[in-house]
Short mmCIF file of C-alpha atoms and ligand atoms in Angstrom, two decimals:
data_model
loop_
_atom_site.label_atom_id
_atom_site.label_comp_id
_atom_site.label_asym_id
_atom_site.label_seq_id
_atom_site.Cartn_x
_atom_site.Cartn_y
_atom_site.Cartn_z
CA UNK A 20 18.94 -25.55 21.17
CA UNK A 21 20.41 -23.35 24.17
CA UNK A 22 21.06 -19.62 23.15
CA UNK A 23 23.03 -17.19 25.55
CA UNK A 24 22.37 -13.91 24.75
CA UNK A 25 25.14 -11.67 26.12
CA UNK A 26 24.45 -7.83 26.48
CA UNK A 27 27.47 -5.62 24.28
CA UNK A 28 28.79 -3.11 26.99
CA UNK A 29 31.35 -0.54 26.85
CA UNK A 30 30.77 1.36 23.07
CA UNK A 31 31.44 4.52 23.25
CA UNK A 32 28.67 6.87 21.59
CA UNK A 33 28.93 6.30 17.82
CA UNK A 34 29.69 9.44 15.47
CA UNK A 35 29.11 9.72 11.62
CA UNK A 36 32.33 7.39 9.90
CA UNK A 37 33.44 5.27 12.93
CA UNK A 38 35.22 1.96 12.55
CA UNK A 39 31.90 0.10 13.66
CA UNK A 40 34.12 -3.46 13.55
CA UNK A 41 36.73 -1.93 15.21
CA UNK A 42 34.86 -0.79 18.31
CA UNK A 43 32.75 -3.99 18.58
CA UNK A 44 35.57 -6.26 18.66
CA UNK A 45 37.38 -4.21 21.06
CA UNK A 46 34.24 -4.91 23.47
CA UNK A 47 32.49 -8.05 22.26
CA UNK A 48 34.07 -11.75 22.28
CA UNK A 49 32.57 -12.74 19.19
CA UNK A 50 32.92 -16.59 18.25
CA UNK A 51 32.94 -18.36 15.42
CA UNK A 52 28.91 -19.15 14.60
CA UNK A 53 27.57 -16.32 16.65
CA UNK A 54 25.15 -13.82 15.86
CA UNK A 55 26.20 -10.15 16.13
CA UNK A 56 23.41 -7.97 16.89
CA UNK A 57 23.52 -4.03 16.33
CA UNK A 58 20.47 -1.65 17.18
CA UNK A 59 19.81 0.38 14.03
CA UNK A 60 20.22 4.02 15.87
CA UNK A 61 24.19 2.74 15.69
CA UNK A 62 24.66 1.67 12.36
CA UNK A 63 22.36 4.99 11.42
CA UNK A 64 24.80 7.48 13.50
CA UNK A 65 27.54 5.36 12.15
CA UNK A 66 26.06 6.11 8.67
CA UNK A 67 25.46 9.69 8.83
CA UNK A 68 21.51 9.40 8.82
CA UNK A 69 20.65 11.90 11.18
CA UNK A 70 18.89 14.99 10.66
CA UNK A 71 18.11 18.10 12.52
CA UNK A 72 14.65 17.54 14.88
CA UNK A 73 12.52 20.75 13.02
CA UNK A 74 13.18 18.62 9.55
CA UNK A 75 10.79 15.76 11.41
CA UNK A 76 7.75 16.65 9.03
CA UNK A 77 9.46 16.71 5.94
CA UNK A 78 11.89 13.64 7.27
CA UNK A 79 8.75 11.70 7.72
CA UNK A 80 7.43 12.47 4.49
CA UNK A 81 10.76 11.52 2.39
CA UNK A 82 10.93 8.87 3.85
CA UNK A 83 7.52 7.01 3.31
CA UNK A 84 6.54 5.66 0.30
CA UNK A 85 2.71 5.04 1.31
CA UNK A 86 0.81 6.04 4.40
CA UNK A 87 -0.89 3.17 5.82
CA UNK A 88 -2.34 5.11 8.79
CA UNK A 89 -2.20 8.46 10.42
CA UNK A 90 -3.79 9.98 13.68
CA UNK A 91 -2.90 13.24 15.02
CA UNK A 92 1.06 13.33 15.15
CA UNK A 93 1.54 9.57 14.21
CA UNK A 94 1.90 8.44 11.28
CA UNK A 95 2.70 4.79 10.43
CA UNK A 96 3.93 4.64 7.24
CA UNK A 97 5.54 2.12 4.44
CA UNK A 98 9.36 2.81 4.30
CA UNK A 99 11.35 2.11 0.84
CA UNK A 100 12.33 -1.23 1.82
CA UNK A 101 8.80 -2.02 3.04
CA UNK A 102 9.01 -1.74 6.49
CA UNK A 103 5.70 -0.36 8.08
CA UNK A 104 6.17 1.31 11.35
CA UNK A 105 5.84 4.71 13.09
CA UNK A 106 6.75 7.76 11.17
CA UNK A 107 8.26 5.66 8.84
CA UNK A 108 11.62 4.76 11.51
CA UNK A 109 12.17 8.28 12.18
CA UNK A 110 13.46 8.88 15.84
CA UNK A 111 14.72 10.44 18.41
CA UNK A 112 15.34 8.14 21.05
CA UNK A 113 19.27 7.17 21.83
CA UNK A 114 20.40 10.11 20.02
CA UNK A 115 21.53 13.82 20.70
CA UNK A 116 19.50 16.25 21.64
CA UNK A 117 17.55 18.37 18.96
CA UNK A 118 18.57 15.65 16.40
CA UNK A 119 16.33 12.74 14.72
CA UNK A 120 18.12 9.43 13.26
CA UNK A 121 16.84 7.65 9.92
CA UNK A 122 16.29 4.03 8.98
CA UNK A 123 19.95 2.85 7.19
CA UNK A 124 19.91 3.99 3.28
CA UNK A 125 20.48 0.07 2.69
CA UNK A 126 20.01 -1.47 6.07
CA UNK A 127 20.96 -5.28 4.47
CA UNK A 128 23.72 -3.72 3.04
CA UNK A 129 24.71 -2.29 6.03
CA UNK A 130 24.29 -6.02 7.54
CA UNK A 131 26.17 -7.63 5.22
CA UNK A 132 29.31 -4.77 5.25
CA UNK A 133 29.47 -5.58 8.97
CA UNK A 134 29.44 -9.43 8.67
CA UNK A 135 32.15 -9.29 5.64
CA UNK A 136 34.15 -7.05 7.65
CA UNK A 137 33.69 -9.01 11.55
CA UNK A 138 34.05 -12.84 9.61
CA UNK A 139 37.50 -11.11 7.72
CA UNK A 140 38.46 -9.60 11.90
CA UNK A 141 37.88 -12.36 14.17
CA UNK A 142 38.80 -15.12 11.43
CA UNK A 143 35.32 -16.74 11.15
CA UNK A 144 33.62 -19.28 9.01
CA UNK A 145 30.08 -18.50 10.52
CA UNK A 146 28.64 -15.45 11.51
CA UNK A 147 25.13 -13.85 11.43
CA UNK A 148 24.51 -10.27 11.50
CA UNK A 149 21.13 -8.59 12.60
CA UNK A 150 20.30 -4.85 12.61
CA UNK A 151 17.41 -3.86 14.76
CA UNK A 152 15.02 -1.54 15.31
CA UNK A 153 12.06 -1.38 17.60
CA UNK A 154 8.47 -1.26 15.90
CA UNK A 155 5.25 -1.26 17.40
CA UNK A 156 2.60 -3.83 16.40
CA UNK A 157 -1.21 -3.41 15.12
CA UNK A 158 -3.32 -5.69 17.66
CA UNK A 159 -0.56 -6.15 20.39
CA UNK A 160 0.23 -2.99 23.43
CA UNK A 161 4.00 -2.83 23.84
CA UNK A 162 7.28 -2.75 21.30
CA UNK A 163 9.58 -5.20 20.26
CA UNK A 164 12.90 -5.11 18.50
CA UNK A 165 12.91 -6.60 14.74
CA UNK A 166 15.28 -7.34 12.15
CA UNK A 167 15.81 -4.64 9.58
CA UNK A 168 18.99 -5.92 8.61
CA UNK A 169 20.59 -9.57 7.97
CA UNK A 170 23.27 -10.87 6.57
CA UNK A 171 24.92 -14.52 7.31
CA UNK A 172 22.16 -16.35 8.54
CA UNK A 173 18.28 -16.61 6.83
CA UNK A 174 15.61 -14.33 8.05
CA UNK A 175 12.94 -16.61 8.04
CA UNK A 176 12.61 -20.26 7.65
CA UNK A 177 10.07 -22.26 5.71
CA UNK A 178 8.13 -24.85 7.70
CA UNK A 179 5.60 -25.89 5.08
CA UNK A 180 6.15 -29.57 4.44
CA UNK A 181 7.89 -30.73 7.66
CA UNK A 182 5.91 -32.88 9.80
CA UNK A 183 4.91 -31.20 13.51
CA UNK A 184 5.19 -33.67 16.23
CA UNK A 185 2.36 -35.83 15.38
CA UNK A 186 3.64 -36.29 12.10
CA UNK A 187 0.96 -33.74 10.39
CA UNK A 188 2.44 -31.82 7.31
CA UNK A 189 2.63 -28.45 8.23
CA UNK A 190 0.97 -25.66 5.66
CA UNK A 191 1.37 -22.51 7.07
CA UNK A 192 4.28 -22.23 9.21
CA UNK A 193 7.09 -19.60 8.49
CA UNK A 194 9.25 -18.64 10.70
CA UNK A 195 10.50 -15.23 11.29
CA UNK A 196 13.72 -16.62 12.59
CA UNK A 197 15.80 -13.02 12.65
CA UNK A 198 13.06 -11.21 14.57
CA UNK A 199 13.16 -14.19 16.64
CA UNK A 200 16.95 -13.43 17.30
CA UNK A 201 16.10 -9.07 17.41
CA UNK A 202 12.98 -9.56 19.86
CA UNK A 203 15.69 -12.14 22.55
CA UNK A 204 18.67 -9.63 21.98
CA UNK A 205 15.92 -6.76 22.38
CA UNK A 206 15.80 -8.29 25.93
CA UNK A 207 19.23 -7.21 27.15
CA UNK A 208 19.83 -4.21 24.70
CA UNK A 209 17.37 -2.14 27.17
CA UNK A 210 16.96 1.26 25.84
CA UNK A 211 17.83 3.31 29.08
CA UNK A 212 21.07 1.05 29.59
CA UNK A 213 22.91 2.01 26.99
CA UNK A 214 23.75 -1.83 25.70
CA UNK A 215 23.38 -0.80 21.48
CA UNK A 216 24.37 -4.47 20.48
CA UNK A 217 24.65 -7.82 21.78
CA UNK A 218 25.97 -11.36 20.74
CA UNK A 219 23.53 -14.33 20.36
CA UNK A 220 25.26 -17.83 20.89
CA UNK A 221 23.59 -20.92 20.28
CA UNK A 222 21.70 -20.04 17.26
CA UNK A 223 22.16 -23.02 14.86
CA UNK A 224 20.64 -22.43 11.32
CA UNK A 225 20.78 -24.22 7.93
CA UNK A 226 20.58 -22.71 4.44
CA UNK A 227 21.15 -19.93 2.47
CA UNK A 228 21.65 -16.17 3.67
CA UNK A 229 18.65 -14.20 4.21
CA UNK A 230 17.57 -10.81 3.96
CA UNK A 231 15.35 -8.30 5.99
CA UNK A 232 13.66 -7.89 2.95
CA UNK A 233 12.58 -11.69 3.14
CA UNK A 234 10.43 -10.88 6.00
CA UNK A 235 8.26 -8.08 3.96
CA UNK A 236 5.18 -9.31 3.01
CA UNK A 237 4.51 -8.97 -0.63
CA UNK A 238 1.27 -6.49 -1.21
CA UNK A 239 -0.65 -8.90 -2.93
CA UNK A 240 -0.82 -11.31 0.09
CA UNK A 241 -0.89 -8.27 2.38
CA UNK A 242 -4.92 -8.21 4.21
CA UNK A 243 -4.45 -4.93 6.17
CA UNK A 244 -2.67 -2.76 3.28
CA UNK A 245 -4.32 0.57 5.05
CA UNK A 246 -6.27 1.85 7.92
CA UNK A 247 -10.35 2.34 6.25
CA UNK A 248 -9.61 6.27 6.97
CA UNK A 249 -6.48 5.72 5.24
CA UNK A 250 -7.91 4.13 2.07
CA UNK A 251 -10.49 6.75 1.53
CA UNK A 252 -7.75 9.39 1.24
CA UNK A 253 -5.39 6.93 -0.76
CA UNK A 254 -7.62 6.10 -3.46
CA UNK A 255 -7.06 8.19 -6.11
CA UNK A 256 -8.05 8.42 -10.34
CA UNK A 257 -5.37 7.22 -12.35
CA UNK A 258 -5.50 7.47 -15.89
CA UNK A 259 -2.42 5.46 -16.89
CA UNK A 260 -1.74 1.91 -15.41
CA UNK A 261 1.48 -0.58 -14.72
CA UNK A 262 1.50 -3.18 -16.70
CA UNK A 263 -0.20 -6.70 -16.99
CA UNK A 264 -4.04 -7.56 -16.18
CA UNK A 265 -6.85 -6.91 -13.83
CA UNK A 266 -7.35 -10.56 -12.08
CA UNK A 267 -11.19 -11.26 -12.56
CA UNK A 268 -11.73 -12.08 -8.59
CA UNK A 269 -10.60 -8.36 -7.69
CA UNK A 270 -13.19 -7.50 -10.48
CA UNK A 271 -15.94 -9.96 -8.76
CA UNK A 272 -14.88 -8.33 -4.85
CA UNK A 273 -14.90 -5.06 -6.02
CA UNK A 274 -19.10 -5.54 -7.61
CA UNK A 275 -19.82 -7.50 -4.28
CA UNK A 276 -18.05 -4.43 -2.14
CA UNK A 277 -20.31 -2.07 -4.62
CA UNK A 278 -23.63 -3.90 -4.24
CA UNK A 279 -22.96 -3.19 -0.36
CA UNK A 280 -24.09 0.20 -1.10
CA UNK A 281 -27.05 1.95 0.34
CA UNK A 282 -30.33 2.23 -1.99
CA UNK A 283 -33.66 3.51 -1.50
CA UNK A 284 -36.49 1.57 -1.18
CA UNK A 285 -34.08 -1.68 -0.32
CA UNK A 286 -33.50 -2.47 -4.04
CA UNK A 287 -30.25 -3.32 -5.20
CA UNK A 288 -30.65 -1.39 -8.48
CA UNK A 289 -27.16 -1.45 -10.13
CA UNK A 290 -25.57 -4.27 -12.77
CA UNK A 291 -21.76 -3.64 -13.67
CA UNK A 292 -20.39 -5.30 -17.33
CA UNK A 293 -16.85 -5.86 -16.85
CA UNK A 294 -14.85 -5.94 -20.35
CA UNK A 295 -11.03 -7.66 -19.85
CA UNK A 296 -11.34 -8.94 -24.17
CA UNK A 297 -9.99 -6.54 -26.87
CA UNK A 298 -12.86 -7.60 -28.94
CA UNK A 299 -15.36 -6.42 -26.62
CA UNK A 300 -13.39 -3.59 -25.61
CA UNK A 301 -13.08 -2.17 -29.48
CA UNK A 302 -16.36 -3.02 -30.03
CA UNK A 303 -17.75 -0.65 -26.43
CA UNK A 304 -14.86 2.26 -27.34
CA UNK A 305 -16.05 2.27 -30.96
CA UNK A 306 -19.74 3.07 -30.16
CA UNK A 307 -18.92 5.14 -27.84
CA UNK A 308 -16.87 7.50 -29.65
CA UNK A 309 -19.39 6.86 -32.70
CA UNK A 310 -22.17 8.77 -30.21
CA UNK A 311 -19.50 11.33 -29.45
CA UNK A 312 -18.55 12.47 -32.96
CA UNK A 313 -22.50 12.62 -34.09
CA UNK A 314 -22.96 15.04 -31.25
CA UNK A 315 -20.05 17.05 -31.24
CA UNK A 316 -20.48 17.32 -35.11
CA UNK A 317 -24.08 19.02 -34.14
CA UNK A 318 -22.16 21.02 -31.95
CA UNK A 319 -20.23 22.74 -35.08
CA UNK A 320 -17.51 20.89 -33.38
CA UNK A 321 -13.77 21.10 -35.79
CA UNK A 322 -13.08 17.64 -36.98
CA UNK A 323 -9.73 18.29 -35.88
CA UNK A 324 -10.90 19.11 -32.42
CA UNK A 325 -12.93 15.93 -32.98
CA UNK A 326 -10.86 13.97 -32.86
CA UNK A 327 -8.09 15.21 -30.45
CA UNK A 328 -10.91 14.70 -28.10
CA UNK A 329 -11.66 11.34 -28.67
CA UNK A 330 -8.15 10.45 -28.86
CA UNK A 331 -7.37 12.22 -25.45
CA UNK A 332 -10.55 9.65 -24.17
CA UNK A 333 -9.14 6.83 -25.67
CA UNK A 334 -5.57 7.15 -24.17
CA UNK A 335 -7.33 6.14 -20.77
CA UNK A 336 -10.08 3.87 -21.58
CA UNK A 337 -7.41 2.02 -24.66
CA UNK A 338 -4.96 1.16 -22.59
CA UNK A 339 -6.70 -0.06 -19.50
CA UNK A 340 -6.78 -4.14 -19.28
CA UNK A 341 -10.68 -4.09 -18.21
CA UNK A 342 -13.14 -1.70 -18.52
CA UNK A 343 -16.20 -1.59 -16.18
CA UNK A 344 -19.51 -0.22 -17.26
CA UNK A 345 -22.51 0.35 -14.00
CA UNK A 346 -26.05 1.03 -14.53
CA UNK A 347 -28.62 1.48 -12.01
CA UNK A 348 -32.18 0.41 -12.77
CA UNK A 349 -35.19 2.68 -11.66
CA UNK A 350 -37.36 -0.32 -11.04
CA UNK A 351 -38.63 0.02 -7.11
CA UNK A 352 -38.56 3.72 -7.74
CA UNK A 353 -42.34 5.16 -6.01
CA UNK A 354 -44.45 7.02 -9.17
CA UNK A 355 -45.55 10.51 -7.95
CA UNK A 356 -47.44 13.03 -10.31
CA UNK A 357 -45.76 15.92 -10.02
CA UNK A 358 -41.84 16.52 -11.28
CA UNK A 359 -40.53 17.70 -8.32
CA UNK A 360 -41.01 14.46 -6.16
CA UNK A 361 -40.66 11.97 -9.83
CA UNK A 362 -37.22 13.33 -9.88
CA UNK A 363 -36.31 13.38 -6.49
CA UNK A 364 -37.02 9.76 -6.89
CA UNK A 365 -35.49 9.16 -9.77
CA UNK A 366 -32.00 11.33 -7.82
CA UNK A 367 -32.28 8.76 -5.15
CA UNK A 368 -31.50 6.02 -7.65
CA UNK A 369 -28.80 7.67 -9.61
CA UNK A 370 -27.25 9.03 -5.94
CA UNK A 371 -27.13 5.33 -4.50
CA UNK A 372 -25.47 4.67 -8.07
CA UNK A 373 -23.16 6.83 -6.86
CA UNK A 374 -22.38 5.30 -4.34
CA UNK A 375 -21.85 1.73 -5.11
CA UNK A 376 -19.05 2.91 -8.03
CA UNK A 377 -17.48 4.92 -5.34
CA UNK A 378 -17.61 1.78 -3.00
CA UNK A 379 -16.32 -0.17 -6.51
CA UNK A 380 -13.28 2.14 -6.57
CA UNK A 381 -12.26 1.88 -3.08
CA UNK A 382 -12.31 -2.08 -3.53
CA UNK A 383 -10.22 -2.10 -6.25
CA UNK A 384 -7.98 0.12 -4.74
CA UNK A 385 -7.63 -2.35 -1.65
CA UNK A 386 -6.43 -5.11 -4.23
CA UNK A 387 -3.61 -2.04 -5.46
CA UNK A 388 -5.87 -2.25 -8.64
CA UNK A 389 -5.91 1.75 -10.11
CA UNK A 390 -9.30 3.15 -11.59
CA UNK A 391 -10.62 6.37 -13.57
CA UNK A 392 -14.42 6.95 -13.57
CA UNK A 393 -14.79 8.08 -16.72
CA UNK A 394 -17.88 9.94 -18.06
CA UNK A 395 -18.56 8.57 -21.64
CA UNK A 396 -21.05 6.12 -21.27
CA UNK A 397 -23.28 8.65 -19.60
CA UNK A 398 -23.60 10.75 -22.76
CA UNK A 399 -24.72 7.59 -25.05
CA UNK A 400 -26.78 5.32 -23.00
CA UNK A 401 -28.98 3.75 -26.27
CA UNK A 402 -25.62 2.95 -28.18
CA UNK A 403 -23.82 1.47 -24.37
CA UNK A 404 -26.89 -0.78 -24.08
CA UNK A 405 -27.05 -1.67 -27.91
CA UNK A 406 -23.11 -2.77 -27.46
CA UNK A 407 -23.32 -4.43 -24.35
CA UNK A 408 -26.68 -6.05 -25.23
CA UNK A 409 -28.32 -4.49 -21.66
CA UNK A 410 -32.33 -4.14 -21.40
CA UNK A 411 -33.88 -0.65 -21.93
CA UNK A 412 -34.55 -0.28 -18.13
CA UNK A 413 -30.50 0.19 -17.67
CA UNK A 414 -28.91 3.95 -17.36
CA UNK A 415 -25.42 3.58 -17.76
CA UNK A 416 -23.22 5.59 -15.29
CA UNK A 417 -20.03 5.89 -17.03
CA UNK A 418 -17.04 3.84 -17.28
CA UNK A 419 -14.38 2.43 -15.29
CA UNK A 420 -10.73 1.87 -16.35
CA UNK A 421 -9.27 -0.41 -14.48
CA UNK A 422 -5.40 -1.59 -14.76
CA UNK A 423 -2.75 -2.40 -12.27
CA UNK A 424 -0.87 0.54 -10.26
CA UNK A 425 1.76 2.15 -12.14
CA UNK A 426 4.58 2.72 -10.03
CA UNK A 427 4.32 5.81 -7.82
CA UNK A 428 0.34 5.71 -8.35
CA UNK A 429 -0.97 9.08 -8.86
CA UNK A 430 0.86 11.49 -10.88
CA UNK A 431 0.02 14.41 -8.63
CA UNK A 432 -0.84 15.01 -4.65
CA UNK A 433 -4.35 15.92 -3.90
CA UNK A 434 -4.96 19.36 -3.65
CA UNK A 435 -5.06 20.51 -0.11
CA UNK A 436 -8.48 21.07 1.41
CA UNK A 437 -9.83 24.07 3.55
CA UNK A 438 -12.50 21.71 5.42
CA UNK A 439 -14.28 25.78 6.33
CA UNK A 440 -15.19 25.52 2.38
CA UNK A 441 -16.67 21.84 2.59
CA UNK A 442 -18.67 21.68 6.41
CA UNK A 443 -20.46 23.83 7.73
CA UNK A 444 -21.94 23.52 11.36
CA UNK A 445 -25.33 24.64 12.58
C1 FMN B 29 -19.30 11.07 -12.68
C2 FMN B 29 -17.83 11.30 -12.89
C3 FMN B 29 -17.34 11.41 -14.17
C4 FMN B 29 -15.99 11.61 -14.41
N1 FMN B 29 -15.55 11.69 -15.69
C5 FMN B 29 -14.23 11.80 -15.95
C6 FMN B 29 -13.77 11.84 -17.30
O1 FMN B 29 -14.55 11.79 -18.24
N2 FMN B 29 -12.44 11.93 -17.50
C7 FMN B 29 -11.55 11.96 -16.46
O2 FMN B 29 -10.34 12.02 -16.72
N3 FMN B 29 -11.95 11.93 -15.17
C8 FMN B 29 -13.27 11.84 -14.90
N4 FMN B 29 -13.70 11.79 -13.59
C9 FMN B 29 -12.71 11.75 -12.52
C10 FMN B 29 -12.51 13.13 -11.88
O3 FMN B 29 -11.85 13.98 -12.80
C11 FMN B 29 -11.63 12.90 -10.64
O4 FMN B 29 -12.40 12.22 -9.68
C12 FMN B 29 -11.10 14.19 -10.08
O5 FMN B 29 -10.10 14.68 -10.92
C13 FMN B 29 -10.53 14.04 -8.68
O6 FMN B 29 -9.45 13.16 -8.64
P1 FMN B 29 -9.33 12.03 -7.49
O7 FMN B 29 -10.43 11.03 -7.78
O8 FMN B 29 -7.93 11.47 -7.65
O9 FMN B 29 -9.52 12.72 -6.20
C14 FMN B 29 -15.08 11.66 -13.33
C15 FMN B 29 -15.58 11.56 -12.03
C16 FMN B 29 -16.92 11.39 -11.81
C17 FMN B 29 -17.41 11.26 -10.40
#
C-alpha cells in the first residue's frame, strides 16, 4: 500500500455554525475511497465549544471524569468518552486570543455527520473520516496527532489469528489503524501552518465502521489507571457499590499488596478472611450485631435506637458482594515490664495493622474495586473469632466491604485540606 497524504490549504478560520462540507470541498479534491482528515480545534469552533480562557479551571474540571495525574498546572485527566490527555483536551492553541476550545460534545458523531454529509457532496461510495487531536504520551517526549473521531473506515484492526511472515499465529497484535492515519496526516497539518485538515489516499481497509471509542481501552485491562500520587488521593470509602461481584484474584492482589506493609520486628503479623458466600456473610453480620445489641442494651440503649443502628451498619456491610475481616497477631511483639513500653509494643503491631488495610484499600481501588473500613469487628473480637473459627492470638481490625464501583464513585468530594493544620516544620 502507497498513501499520499495531501496537506488541506486555503480554509478560512472556522466560526461557530459554518458549512464545514461546504468549505472543505471548495478546497479539497476529495475522491472516492479517501480519507478526510479534520483537526478537532475545527470541528470544535465549528461546534460552538469554545469558552472564555479565565473559565480554564472550571473547563478542566467539567470536563474530566477522573484525574489520572496532576502536577502543578497539568492535569491529565479521563475525558467522557475516555480519552486521557492533558487537561482533559482543553486548549488554546489555533484559536483566538483569550479563548480556550473543548473536545467535540460527540466527537464520532461529529465524524460520522461529516462523512454522511461529504459521501452525499462529492457522490461517494467510500469515504473515511478522522477527527484529530494532538495528545501527549506517558513514556515517549514529543506529541502526536490521534483519532478522536471516525466514521467510514475501522479504528483499529484485529491481528490476532493471522499468520506474520513466518507463518506464526499472531496473539497480540491490534492495530490502531485511525491513529495510524491522524499521526501521517499530523505530518502535514503542522500547527504553525495553518493546514486544519488533510486528505489521505491510498488507505485500503476491510470491514465494518469503527469508532474512536474502539481505541479506548476498557478499565479492566487498563495497567496504568493512575499516577501512585494520584491513587492515594482517588481512593476513597464508599458505602454503596455497582453491581455484580468482587473477582477473588483482586481479593488475593489486594492481601499480597497488604502483606507488603511495614511491621516491627520483621513479622508479618496480619491474616485477612475474605467472605464472597451469603451463608458466611449472615452468619459474620449476625454475630456481629448479636455483640452490638448486648452492649448497647447495657448502655440503656432504646431498642428502637437499637436497631436503627444496626440497620444503618447493615446497609453497608449487607449489600457488599465480599466482606474482608484483618487481624494482626502480637506474636514477635518484645515483653517489657512496665505498661508504658508493653503498650508501645503492642501500638506498633496494631499501627503496622494499619497499615497493611490501608495498603489493602489502595489495591482494591487499583482493580476499580470500592471499599468501606468499617469498625464492627473491632468492638466484638471473641464473637469475630468464634464465627470465623480464628485462634485466640487474632485481634480483629474491623471490616472491609468490598463491591464494584458504583457509577460516579464517591458520593461527595473530599473536604479541602489546609496542609498548615496537618504539617508542621521544625
Ligand atoms: C479504623 C476505622 C474505622 C472506621 N469505621 C467506620 C464505620 O464504622 N463506618 C463508616 O461508615 N466508616 C468508617 N470508617 C471510614 C471513615 O469514616 C472514612 O475513612 C472517612 O469518612 C474518610 O473518608 P475517605 O476514606 O473517603 O477519605 C472507618 C475508618 C477507619 C480508619
Amino acid at each position: 500500500m502507497t498513501l499520499e497524504v495531501i496537506p488541506v490549504t486555503g480554509l478560512p478560520e472556522i466560526g461557530s455554525g459554518d458549512d464545514l462540507v461546504t468549505l472543505l470541498s471548495d478546497v479539497a479534491e476529495i475522491r472516492d475511497g479517501d480519507v478526510v482528515v479534520v483537526t478537532q480545534k475545527v470541528v470544535s469552533k465549528q461546534e460552538g465549544r469554545v469558552v472564555p480562557e479565565d473559565d480554564r479551571d472550571a473547563a478542566i474540571a467539567r470536563e474530566s471524569v477522573r484525574v489520572v495525574a496532576a502536577r502543578d498546572e497539568l492535569v491529565i485527566a479521563e475525558t467522557r468518552h475516555g480519552f486521557v490527555c492533558a487537561n482533559a483536551g482543553v486548549d488554546a492553541s489555533n484559536v483566538a486570543d483569550g479563548m480556550l476550545t473543548l473536545l467535540p460534545e460527540d466527537p464520532d458523531a461529529s465524524a460520522r455527520r461529516l462523512q454522511e454529509a461529504l459521501l452525499e457532496r462529492r457522490g461517494a461510495d467510500r469515504l473515511g473520516v478522522v477527527i484529530t487531536d494532538t495528545f501527549g504520551r506517558p513514556w515517549r517526549d514529543g506529541l502526536v496527532d490521534v483519532a478522536i473521531g471516525v466514521a467510514g473506515m475501522p479504528a483499529i484492526v484485529d491481528l490476532r489469528g493471522t499468520p506474520d511472515h513466518g507463518g506464526r499465529l499472531l496473539d497480540a497484535t491490534v492495530v490502531a489503524l485511525a491513529d495510524q492515519v491522524a499521526a501521517a496526516a499530523g505530518a502535514v497539518m503542522g500547527k504553525a501552518e495553518r493546514v486544519p485538515a488533510a486528505v489521505v489516499r491510498g488507505l485500503s481497509w476491510d470491514g465494518i465502521d469503527g469508532t474512536a471509542h474502539d481505541l479506548v481501552r476498557p478499565a479492566e485491562l487498563d495497567l496504568f489507571r493512575e499516577s501512585p500520587l494520584q491513587a492515594l488521593h482517588a481512593r476513597r470509602t464508599i458505602r454503596s457499590f455497582g453491581e455484580g461481584a468482587v473477582p477473588r484474584d483482586a481479593v488475593a492482589d489486594a492481601v499480597a499488596a497488604a502483606c507488603t506493609a511495614p511491621a516491627p520486628h520483621h513479622t508479618r503479623p496480619w491474616l485477612f478472611v475474605a467472605l464472597d458466600g451469603a451463608p458466611a456473610k449472615r452468619a459474620l453480620l449476625a454475630a456481629i450485631a448479636e455483640a452490638w445489641r448486648a452492649d448497647l442494651r447495657g448502655d440503656g440503649t432504646p431498642e428502637e435506637t437499637i436497631e436503627r443502628r444496626i440497620a444503618r451498619s447493615d446497609a453497608v456491610l449487607g449489600q457488599a458482594p465480599t466482606l474482608i475481616v484483618p487481624f494482626v497477631r502480637f506474636a514477635g511483639a518484645h515483653p517489657y515490664a512496665d505498661d508504658e513500653r508493653a503498650g508501645a509494643e503492642r501500638e506498633m503491631f496494631l499501627l503496622s495493622g494499619g497499615a497493611a488495610i490501608q495498603n489493602l484499600l489502595l489495591a482494591l481501588h487499583a482493580r476499580s474495586v470500592a471499599s468501606c473500613w468499617i469498625s464492627s469487628t473491632l468492638f466484638c473480637q471473641e464473637e469475630t473469632r468464634a464465627v470465623l473459627g480464628v485462634d485466640h492470638e487474632w485481634h480483629a481490625l474491623g471490616t472491609v466491604a468490598c463491591g464494584p464501583m458504583p457509577k460516579g464513585g464517591a458520593s461527595r468530594p473530599r473536604p479541602s485540606l489546609d496542609l498548615g493544620d496537618f504539617l508542621r516544620w521544625s
